[in-house]
Coordinates of C-alpha atoms and ligand atoms in Angstrom, one line a residue:
M1 CA 72.6 57.2 116.2
T2 CA 73.1 59.9 113.6
L3 CA 70.1 59.9 111.2
L4 CA 69.9 61.3 107.5
T5 CA 71.4 64.8 106.9
I6 CA 68.8 66.3 104.9
V7 CA 68.7 70.3 104.1
P8 CA 65.1 72.0 104.2
A9 CA 64.1 74.1 101.3
A10 CA 66.9 77.0 101.2
G11 CA 64.2 79.8 100.7
V12 CA 65.8 81.1 97.6
A13 CA 63.3 82.4 95.2
L14 CA 62.7 80.4 92.1
P15 CA 62.5 82.4 88.4
V16 CA 58.6 84.4 88.3
E17 CA 59.0 83.4 84.6
P18 CA 59.5 80.2 83.0
F19 CA 63.0 79.7 80.5
V20 CA 61.2 80.6 77.0
G21 CA 63.1 77.9 74.6
R22 CA 62.6 77.8 70.3
H23 CA 63.8 76.0 68.0
L24 CA 67.3 77.4 66.3
I25 CA 66.7 76.4 62.3
A26 CA 68.7 77.5 60.1
G27 CA 69.8 80.2 62.1
A28 CA 66.9 81.8 63.7
W29 CA 64.9 80.7 66.3
R30 CA 61.5 79.2 65.6
D31 CA 57.9 78.4 67.4
S32 CA 57.0 75.0 66.0
A33 CA 55.5 74.9 62.8
S34 CA 52.1 73.8 65.0
G35 CA 52.0 76.4 67.3
E36 CA 52.6 74.1 70.3
T37 CA 54.3 74.4 73.4
Y38 CA 54.9 72.3 76.9
E39 CA 56.6 72.7 80.1
R40 CA 59.2 71.5 82.5
T41 CA 58.2 71.0 86.3
S42 CA 60.9 71.8 88.9
P43 CA 61.6 68.0 89.8
A44 CA 62.4 69.1 93.6
H45 CA 60.1 72.3 93.7
G46 CA 56.7 72.1 92.1
A47 CA 57.0 75.0 90.1
L48 CA 57.4 75.6 86.5
V49 CA 60.4 76.1 85.4
S50 CA 60.6 76.4 81.8
R51 CA 58.4 76.6 78.2
S52 CA 59.6 74.8 75.2
A53 CA 58.0 75.0 71.6
L54 CA 56.9 71.3 71.4
G55 CA 58.4 69.8 68.3
A56 CA 57.2 67.4 65.5
E57 CA 58.5 66.1 62.4
A58 CA 57.7 69.4 60.1
D59 CA 60.3 70.4 62.4
A60 CA 63.2 67.9 62.9
E61 CA 62.4 68.4 58.7
A62 CA 63.5 71.2 58.6
A63 CA 66.9 71.5 61.0
I64 CA 68.1 68.5 59.1
L65 CA 67.6 70.2 55.6
A66 CA 69.6 73.1 57.0
A67 CA 72.1 71.5 58.2
R68 CA 72.8 69.9 55.4
A69 CA 72.1 72.5 53.7
A70 CA 75.2 74.4 55.6
F71 CA 77.5 71.2 55.7
A72 CA 77.1 71.1 51.6
S73 CA 77.9 75.0 50.8
G74 CA 81.1 74.0 52.7
V75 CA 81.4 77.4 55.2
W76 CA 82.3 74.8 57.8
S77 CA 83.2 71.4 56.7
R78 CA 85.7 73.2 54.3
A79 CA 86.6 75.9 56.9
L80 CA 90.2 75.9 58.3
G81 CA 91.1 74.2 61.5
K82 CA 92.2 77.3 62.5
D83 CA 88.7 79.4 62.5
R84 CA 86.7 76.3 63.7
A85 CA 89.4 76.4 66.2
A86 CA 88.8 80.2 67.5
V87 CA 85.2 79.4 67.5
L88 CA 85.3 76.8 69.3
L89 CA 87.2 78.6 71.7
K90 CA 85.1 81.5 72.0
V91 CA 82.0 79.5 72.7
A92 CA 84.3 78.1 75.6
D93 CA 84.5 81.7 77.2
L94 CA 81.0 82.4 76.5
I95 CA 80.1 79.3 78.3
E96 CA 82.2 80.3 81.2
A97 CA 81.1 83.7 81.6
N98 CA 77.2 82.0 81.7
V99 CA 77.9 79.3 84.3
E100 CA 75.6 81.0 87.1
R101 CA 72.7 81.1 84.2
M102 CA 72.8 77.7 83.1
A103 CA 74.1 76.4 86.6
L104 CA 70.5 77.4 87.7
I105 CA 68.5 76.0 84.7
E106 CA 69.9 73.2 84.9
T107 CA 69.1 73.0 88.4
L108 CA 65.6 73.5 88.4
E109 CA 65.2 71.6 85.4
S110 CA 67.1 68.4 87.0
G111 CA 67.1 68.3 90.0
K112 CA 70.4 68.0 90.5
P113 CA 72.4 70.2 92.7
I114 CA 73.1 74.0 91.9
T115 CA 77.4 73.2 93.2
Q116 CA 77.2 69.9 91.1
S117 CA 75.6 72.0 87.9
R118 CA 78.0 74.8 88.6
G119 CA 81.1 72.2 88.0
E120 CA 79.1 70.3 85.0
V121 CA 78.9 73.5 83.5
S122 CA 82.4 75.3 83.8
G123 CA 83.6 71.8 83.4
A124 CA 82.3 71.5 79.7
A125 CA 84.0 74.5 78.6
D126 CA 86.8 72.9 79.0
L127 CA 86.1 69.9 76.5
W128 CA 85.6 72.8 74.1
R129 CA 88.8 74.0 74.6
Y130 CA 90.1 70.1 74.0
A131 CA 88.0 69.8 70.6
A132 CA 89.4 73.3 69.4
A133 CA 92.7 71.9 70.2
L134 CA 91.8 68.3 68.2
A135 CA 90.4 71.0 65.4
R136 CA 94.0 72.1 64.2
T137 CA 96.1 68.9 65.1
R138 CA 94.0 65.9 63.9
H139 CA 95.6 64.9 61.1
G140 CA 95.7 61.5 58.6
E141 CA 99.0 59.8 57.4
S142 CA 100.9 59.1 53.9
H143 CA 102.3 56.1 52.8
N144 CA 106.0 56.7 51.2
T145 CA 107.4 53.5 51.3
L146 CA 104.8 52.0 48.5
G147 CA 107.8 52.2 45.7
D148 CA 109.1 55.3 43.4
D149 CA 106.3 55.9 41.5
M150 CA 103.8 56.0 44.2
L151 CA 102.6 57.8 47.2
G152 CA 99.6 57.3 49.5
V153 CA 97.9 59.9 51.8
V154 CA 94.4 58.4 53.9
V155 CA 92.5 62.4 55.1
K156 CA 90.1 62.3 57.1
E157 CA 87.0 64.6 56.4
P158 CA 83.5 65.2 58.2
I159 CA 81.1 62.8 58.2
G160 CA 78.5 65.0 57.8
V161 CA 75.0 65.6 59.3
V162 CA 75.6 64.4 62.9
S163 CA 71.7 63.4 65.1
V164 CA 72.7 64.2 68.0
I165 CA 70.1 63.2 70.7
T166 CA 71.0 63.8 75.2
P167 CA 69.0 62.4 77.6
W168 CA 68.5 64.2 81.2
N169 CA 70.7 63.1 84.1
F170 CA 74.0 66.0 82.4
P171 CA 71.9 67.4 79.8
F172 CA 74.8 70.2 79.1
W173 CA 77.5 67.8 79.9
I174 CA 77.0 64.6 77.3
L175 CA 75.9 67.2 75.1
S176 CA 79.3 68.8 75.4
Q177 CA 80.9 65.1 75.2
K178 CA 79.5 65.2 71.2
L179 CA 78.9 68.5 70.2
P180 CA 82.0 69.9 70.1
F181 CA 83.8 67.2 68.6
A182 CA 81.4 66.6 66.0
L183 CA 82.2 70.5 65.2
A184 CA 85.8 70.3 65.5
A185 CA 85.3 67.7 62.4
G186 CA 83.6 69.6 60.6
C187 CA 80.0 67.9 60.8
T188 CA 77.0 70.0 61.0
A189 CA 74.6 68.9 63.3
V190 CA 70.7 68.9 64.0
V191 CA 70.7 68.9 68.1
K192 CA 67.5 67.2 70.3
P193 CA 68.0 67.3 73.9
S194 CA 66.1 65.6 76.6
E195 CA 62.2 67.2 77.0
M196 CA 63.3 67.3 80.1
T197 CA 65.8 68.9 80.1
P198 CA 65.8 71.1 77.3
S199 CA 66.8 74.7 78.4
T200 CA 71.0 74.6 78.3
T201 CA 71.0 73.6 75.3
V202 CA 68.7 76.3 74.2
I203 CA 71.1 78.2 75.9
L204 CA 74.3 77.2 73.6
G205 CA 72.2 77.8 70.7
E206 CA 73.0 82.0 72.1
L207 CA 76.5 81.6 73.1
L208 CA 77.2 79.6 69.6
I209 CA 75.6 82.4 67.3
E210 CA 77.4 84.9 69.5
A211 CA 80.6 83.2 69.2
G212 CA 80.0 83.5 65.0
L213 CA 79.4 80.0 64.2
P214 CA 77.4 80.4 60.3
A215 CA 73.5 79.4 60.4
G216 CA 72.5 76.1 60.2
V217 CA 75.6 74.8 61.4
V218 CA 74.4 73.6 64.6
N219 CA 70.4 73.3 64.5
I220 CA 68.3 72.5 67.4
V221 CA 64.8 70.8 67.5
L222 CA 62.8 70.2 71.1
G223 CA 60.5 67.9 71.8
Y224 CA 59.7 64.5 72.3
G225 CA 62.0 61.6 71.3
P226 CA 58.9 59.5 68.7
A227 CA 57.9 62.9 67.4
V228 CA 61.3 64.6 66.9
G229 CA 64.0 61.9 67.5
S230 CA 62.8 59.5 65.5
L231 CA 63.0 61.6 62.3
M232 CA 66.8 62.1 63.2
T233 CA 67.6 58.2 63.3
T234 CA 65.6 57.3 59.8
H235 CA 66.3 60.7 57.4
A236 CA 67.7 60.3 54.5
A237 CA 69.8 63.6 54.6
V238 CA 71.8 62.4 58.1
D239 CA 74.7 60.9 57.6
M240 CA 75.6 59.2 61.7
V241 CA 73.7 59.6 65.0
T242 CA 75.2 59.8 68.2
F243 CA 72.9 58.9 71.5
T244 CA 73.3 58.2 74.6
G245 CA 70.1 56.9 76.8
S246 CA 68.4 54.4 77.6
T247 CA 69.8 50.8 76.3
M248 CA 66.2 50.0 74.7
V249 CA 66.0 53.3 72.8
G250 CA 69.5 52.9 71.6
K251 CA 68.9 49.7 70.5
A252 CA 66.2 51.0 68.6
I253 CA 67.4 53.4 67.3
A254 CA 70.1 51.3 66.0
G255 CA 67.6 49.2 64.6
A256 CA 65.9 52.4 62.6
A257 CA 69.4 54.0 61.0
S258 CA 69.9 50.8 59.6
K259 CA 68.3 51.2 57.2
T260 CA 69.9 53.8 55.7
L261 CA 72.9 52.3 56.9
K262 CA 74.1 55.6 58.9
K263 CA 77.0 55.3 61.3
V264 CA 75.9 55.4 65.3
A265 CA 77.4 56.0 68.4
L266 CA 75.7 54.8 72.0
E267 CA 76.7 55.3 74.7
L268 CA 74.5 53.9 77.1
G269 CA 73.6 51.8 80.1
G270 CA 76.1 50.2 83.0
K271 CA 75.6 48.1 86.4
N272 CA 79.1 48.9 87.4
P273 CA 81.1 47.2 90.4
Q274 CA 83.7 48.3 92.2
V275 CA 85.2 44.9 93.7
I276 CA 87.0 45.7 97.1
F277 CA 89.6 43.1 97.8
P278 CA 90.9 42.8 102.0
D279 CA 94.5 44.6 101.3
A280 CA 92.5 48.2 100.4
D281 CA 92.6 50.8 102.2
L282 CA 89.3 50.5 103.6
D283 CA 88.2 54.3 104.3
S284 CA 89.4 55.6 100.5
A285 CA 87.4 52.5 99.2
A286 CA 84.3 53.4 101.5
D287 CA 84.3 57.1 100.7
A288 CA 84.3 56.2 97.0
V289 CA 81.6 53.6 96.7
T290 CA 79.7 56.4 98.9
F291 CA 80.8 58.7 95.9
G292 CA 79.4 56.5 93.6
V293 CA 76.3 55.7 94.4
Y294 CA 74.9 58.8 95.1
F295 CA 76.8 61.4 92.6
N296 CA 73.8 62.8 90.6
T297 CA 71.0 60.8 92.7
G298 CA 72.8 57.9 91.2
Q299 CA 71.1 59.0 87.4
C300 CA 74.0 58.2 86.1
C301 CA 75.5 56.1 83.1
N302 CA 78.2 55.3 85.5
S303 CA 76.8 55.1 89.1
G304 CA 78.6 52.3 91.0
S305 CA 75.6 50.4 91.4
R306 CA 76.7 47.4 92.5
I307 CA 79.9 46.8 95.2
I308 CA 81.7 43.4 95.0
V309 CA 83.2 42.9 98.7
H310 CA 85.6 40.4 99.6
E311 CA 83.3 38.2 102.1
D312 CA 86.2 39.0 104.8
I313 CA 86.0 42.6 104.7
A314 CA 82.4 42.8 104.1
D315 CA 81.0 43.8 107.5
A316 CA 83.2 46.5 107.7
L317 CA 83.3 48.3 104.5
V318 CA 79.4 48.4 104.6
E319 CA 79.4 49.9 108.4
K320 CA 81.3 52.1 106.8
V321 CA 79.7 52.9 104.2
V322 CA 76.2 53.6 106.1
D323 CA 77.8 55.8 108.2
L324 CA 78.9 57.7 105.6
S325 CA 75.8 57.8 103.5
K326 CA 74.1 59.2 106.7
H327 CA 76.5 62.2 106.4
V328 CA 76.4 62.9 102.6
A329 CA 73.4 66.1 102.6
F330 CA 70.1 64.7 100.4
G331 CA 67.5 67.8 100.0
D332 CA 67.3 71.1 98.2
P333 CA 69.2 71.3 95.4
L334 CA 69.6 75.0 95.7
D335 CA 71.7 75.0 98.9
P336 CA 75.0 74.9 98.1
R337 CA 75.6 72.6 100.8
T338 CA 73.4 69.8 98.6
Q339 CA 75.6 66.9 98.1
V340 CA 72.1 65.1 96.4
G341 CA 69.8 66.4 94.6
A342 CA 65.5 65.3 93.4
I343 CA 64.8 62.2 91.4
I344 CA 63.8 63.2 88.2
T345 CA 59.9 62.1 87.8
S346 CA 57.7 61.0 89.9
Q347 CA 57.4 57.7 87.7
H348 CA 61.1 57.5 88.0
Q349 CA 60.8 57.4 91.7
G350 CA 58.0 54.4 91.4
K351 CA 60.6 52.3 89.2
I352 CA 63.6 52.4 92.1
D353 CA 61.3 51.8 94.8
D354 CA 60.1 48.5 93.2
Y355 CA 63.5 47.5 92.3
V356 CA 64.1 47.7 95.7
R357 CA 60.7 46.5 96.5
A358 CA 61.4 43.9 94.5
A359 CA 65.0 42.6 96.3
V360 CA 64.1 42.4 99.6
K361 CA 60.8 40.0 98.6
A362 CA 63.9 37.9 97.2
G363 CA 65.2 37.6 100.3
A364 CA 67.5 41.1 100.2
E365 CA 68.1 42.9 103.7
I366 CA 67.7 46.8 103.6
A367 CA 70.6 48.2 105.8
L368 CA 69.9 51.9 105.6
G369 CA 66.6 53.2 103.8
G370 CA 64.9 51.9 101.0
G371 CA 62.0 53.9 100.6
P372 CA 61.1 58.0 99.3
L373 CA 62.6 60.9 101.5
L374 CA 60.7 63.7 102.7
V375 CA 62.6 67.0 102.6
P376 CA 60.6 69.9 104.7
G377 CA 59.2 72.6 102.2
L378 CA 59.7 71.2 98.7
D379 CA 56.8 69.3 97.2
G380 CA 59.4 67.5 94.6
Q381 CA 59.9 63.8 95.1
F382 CA 63.5 62.7 96.9
Y383 CA 64.4 58.7 97.2
Q384 CA 66.5 58.5 100.7
P385 CA 70.1 57.1 100.3
T386 CA 69.6 53.2 100.7
I387 CA 71.9 50.6 100.5
V388 CA 70.8 46.3 100.4
R389 CA 72.8 43.4 101.6
G390 CA 72.5 39.7 100.6
V391 CA 71.5 40.5 97.4
T392 CA 72.3 37.5 95.2
P393 CA 73.7 38.2 91.3
E394 CA 70.6 36.7 89.9
M395 CA 68.6 39.5 91.2
A396 CA 67.2 42.3 89.0
I397 CA 68.7 45.0 91.6
A398 CA 71.8 43.7 91.1
R399 CA 71.8 43.3 87.2
E400 CA 69.8 45.9 85.7
E401 CA 70.0 50.2 85.4
V402 CA 68.5 51.2 88.6
F403 CA 69.0 54.8 88.3
G404 CA 68.7 56.0 92.0
P405 CA 70.6 56.2 94.7
V406 CA 70.5 52.2 95.5
L407 CA 73.4 50.3 96.6
S408 CA 73.4 46.5 95.8
V409 CA 75.7 44.2 98.0
L410 CA 77.4 41.3 96.4
T411 CA 80.7 39.1 98.1
F412 CA 83.5 37.1 96.5
R413 CA 86.5 35.0 97.9
T414 CA 88.9 34.8 95.3
M415 CA 89.7 36.6 91.9
D416 CA 88.3 34.1 89.3
E417 CA 84.9 34.9 91.5
A418 CA 85.0 38.0 91.5
V419 CA 86.1 38.8 87.6
A420 CA 83.3 36.4 87.1
L421 CA 80.7 38.3 89.1
T422 CA 81.9 41.6 87.7
N423 CA 81.2 40.3 83.8
D424 CA 77.7 38.5 84.8
A425 CA 75.8 41.4 82.6
T426 CA 74.9 42.7 79.8
Y427 CA 76.8 45.4 80.2
G428 CA 80.5 46.7 80.2
L429 CA 80.7 50.5 81.2
S430 CA 82.9 51.2 83.6
A431 CA 84.4 49.0 86.6
G432 CA 86.5 50.3 89.8
V433 CA 88.8 48.3 91.8
W434 CA 90.1 48.5 95.1
S435 CA 93.6 46.8 96.7
E436 CA 97.2 48.1 97.3
N437 CA 98.8 45.1 95.7
V438 CA 99.5 46.4 92.0
H439 CA 99.4 43.2 91.0
T440 CA 96.2 42.4 91.7
C441 CA 94.9 45.9 90.7
L442 CA 96.4 45.2 86.7
E443 CA 95.1 41.4 86.7
F444 CA 91.7 42.5 87.9
S445 CA 91.8 45.4 85.1
R446 CA 92.7 43.0 82.0
R447 CA 89.6 41.0 82.7
A448 CA 87.1 42.7 83.2
E449 CA 85.2 43.4 80.6
A450 CA 84.4 47.4 80.6
G451 CA 85.4 50.4 78.9
T452 CA 87.2 52.5 81.8
V453 CA 88.3 50.4 84.8
W454 CA 89.6 53.0 87.5
T455 CA 92.1 51.9 90.8
N456 CA 92.0 53.2 94.1
T457 CA 90.2 55.4 92.4
W458 CA 86.2 56.1 91.0
M459 CA 84.5 58.2 88.5
D460 CA 87.3 60.9 87.5
G461 CA 87.6 61.6 83.4
F462 CA 89.8 63.9 81.8
P463 CA 88.8 65.8 78.1
E464 CA 92.1 63.8 77.0
L465 CA 90.5 60.4 77.9
T466 CA 88.2 58.4 75.9
F467 CA 85.2 57.3 77.5
G468 CA 82.5 54.1 76.1
G469 CA 81.5 51.2 76.8
V470 CA 81.4 47.5 76.0
K471 CA 78.3 45.1 75.5
Q472 CA 75.0 46.5 75.6
S473 CA 76.6 49.3 77.1
G474 CA 77.3 50.9 73.8
Q475 CA 79.9 51.2 70.4
G476 CA 82.1 53.9 69.8
R477 CA 84.2 56.3 72.2
E478 CA 83.7 59.9 73.3
I479 CA 86.2 62.6 74.0
G480 CA 89.4 61.8 73.9
S481 CA 91.4 62.1 70.3
Y482 CA 89.1 58.7 70.0
G483 CA 86.2 61.2 70.3
L484 CA 86.4 63.2 66.7
D485 CA 87.9 60.3 65.1
E486 CA 84.0 59.2 65.6
F487 CA 82.9 62.4 63.2
L488 CA 85.4 61.6 61.0
E489 CA 85.6 59.1 57.3
V490 CA 88.1 58.4 56.1
K491 CA 89.5 59.2 52.4
T492 CA 92.5 57.2 50.7
L493 CA 94.1 58.9 47.7
V494 CA 96.5 56.7 45.7
M495 CA 98.6 58.6 43.1
R496 CA 101.3 57.5 40.8
I497 CA 104.0 60.4 40.2
G498 CA 105.2 60.2 37.4
R499 CA 104.2 58.1 34.1
T500 CA 106.2 55.0 35.2
R501 CA 103.5 52.1 34.7
A502 CA 103.8 50.1 32.0
P503 CA 100.6 50.0 30.0
W504 CA 98.1 47.4 30.8
V505 CA 96.9 47.0 27.0
K506 CA 99.4 45.3 25.1
K507 CA 98.6 45.9 21.7
L508 CA 99.3 42.7 19.6
Ligands
NDP1 P1 65.4 57.7 76.8 O1 66.5 56.8 76.4 O2 64.3 57.0 77.3 O3 66.2 59.1 75.9 C1 66.8 59.5 75.6 C2 66.5 60.7 74.3 O4 66.9 60.0 74.1 C3 66.0 61.5 75.2 O5 66.4 62.8 74.1 C4 64.8 60.7 74.1 O6 63.7 61.8 74.2 C5 65.2 59.8 73.1 N1 64.7 59.2 72.5 C6 64.0 58.5 73.5 N2 62.5 58.0 72.1 C7 63.6 57.9 71.1 C8 63.1 57.1 69.7 N3 62.5 56.6 69.8 N4 64.1 57.9 69.0 C9 65.1 58.9 69.1 N5 65.4 59.2 70.4 C10 64.4 58.9 71.0 O7 66.3 58.1 78.5 P2 65.0 58.4 79.3 O8 65.0 59.8 79.8 O9 63.3 57.9 79.0 O10 65.2 57.6 81.0 C11 64.9 56.4 80.5 C12 66.0 55.0 81.3 O11 67.0 55.5 80.5 C13 66.6 55.8 83.1 O12 65.6 55.0 83.5 C14 67.8 55.6 82.7 O13 67.7 54.0 82.8 C15 68.0 54.8 81.3 N6 68.9 56.7 81.3 C16 70.6 56.1 80.7 C17 71.4 57.3 80.9 C18 72.6 56.8 80.2 O14 73.6 57.7 80.3 N7 72.6 55.9 80.2 C19 71.3 58.5 80.2 C20 68.9 58.4 80.6 C21 68.5 57.6 81.1 P3 62.6 62.4 75.2 O15 63.1 61.7 76.3 O16 62.8 63.4 75.1 O17 61.2 61.4 74.8

């Protein structure tokens, strides 16, 4: 019988000195006004990775005012589309030139496998290129059918100063889903990365300067949400907040931003089902289910954390997924063979385990895993690939984001049941359907309450295809042309041509 596939410590030498991160405000690198710093330890190795300035309100205030001043100056907001595009393209080239450096620090801070970090950083360059294309091609509309003496023009303008707040699970990728689109629109920004994964955002700051982005257009403040992020959501000089993270914080941000009626774009959690019909290609489905639940250690808004499988094929499918799971390489993220790395913090590892224990207590069965994983030679926290069967819809493990490598298995008999189980969720981020019958796939896709539905695949994404959630998975859209529109305000210009209008005032 195959046991789990564990990759022990790779023996790669870790950086001797931690990466030092400071705030970027008005084009200058600054320590915190308080002089305080904080440290990040690698979740896989237990080693010091970075030391960052610990921001507070004074630093956030300075960054917001710098972004406001840069916006008002017009140096970026009124720049030509082609000039904005040129800078974004240069940034993309610089990202590609820095993949190794950025991937290493991303892996050390987040615990994700090095091959995945390389893919994310180089893939993010393509998001910057796509946004550059939009910077010079997106336009408004004209109305030439309002009468001989009228012309209507709807123009798109940058919304203003944008607060960009990002999480730890895909630090550089999520930043690149937001920032180049905001910049393509002509906005200026204040960015706050998660305090656990700040360093690739700081490196991006270096690349933005090198690419020639004017000072103050992008400002970066490091530190915790309550101290830095909250001012970014309430300050009168901020016009919009774009946030990715937990639904709980997303709701708090929407509430805080409502006091000044800022626009808010939220990309929140998901409880994303893959639904497998009896005529599906079971081998492909099993592989996609395995990928969907373990990718990024399940710490992924798009995690395929529950499957809803037809009861006739449930045993066969689960058997395949259990077998495949044993071949997924868990372990040292610095080893290029590793497919699944560490859990972000020990507290989060405890939360994952609590979900599994509660499900077992409520009558579910463990088909694989179900506890912490020891990786020889490493001090960090890892969790076993875990499959939980006999899950019922009311269990927390079936309804809430576990954010770990844990799959819940539910079953159905009819299309109506499959759709009902899919939609029985507060979330609506993504869903997947597996069937060889196009009618089955289309019916499911149209009835599923989700921002994205994948058919016979899972988690494929492209800069061209917009992304976002319905229900409590968020509001607004990222990437694609809609991703640019989020950062644009529309203004209507109504123009009379000639003096043809009869006067309103009639002199009696
Ligand atoms: P949070 O939602 O708490 O944090 C995301 C970002 O928001 C971080 O930069 C955080 O700062 C910041 N933040 C926190 N509080 C505020 C606030 N009041 N105002 C403004 N910004 C704030 O996610 P966590 O990183 O703590 O993860 C917690 C859980 O959220 C996870 O276990 C997971 O379930 C879910 N999650 C979902 C994600 C998704 O993609 N849907 C992504 C990440 C997490 P800081 O953390 O530095 O204090």
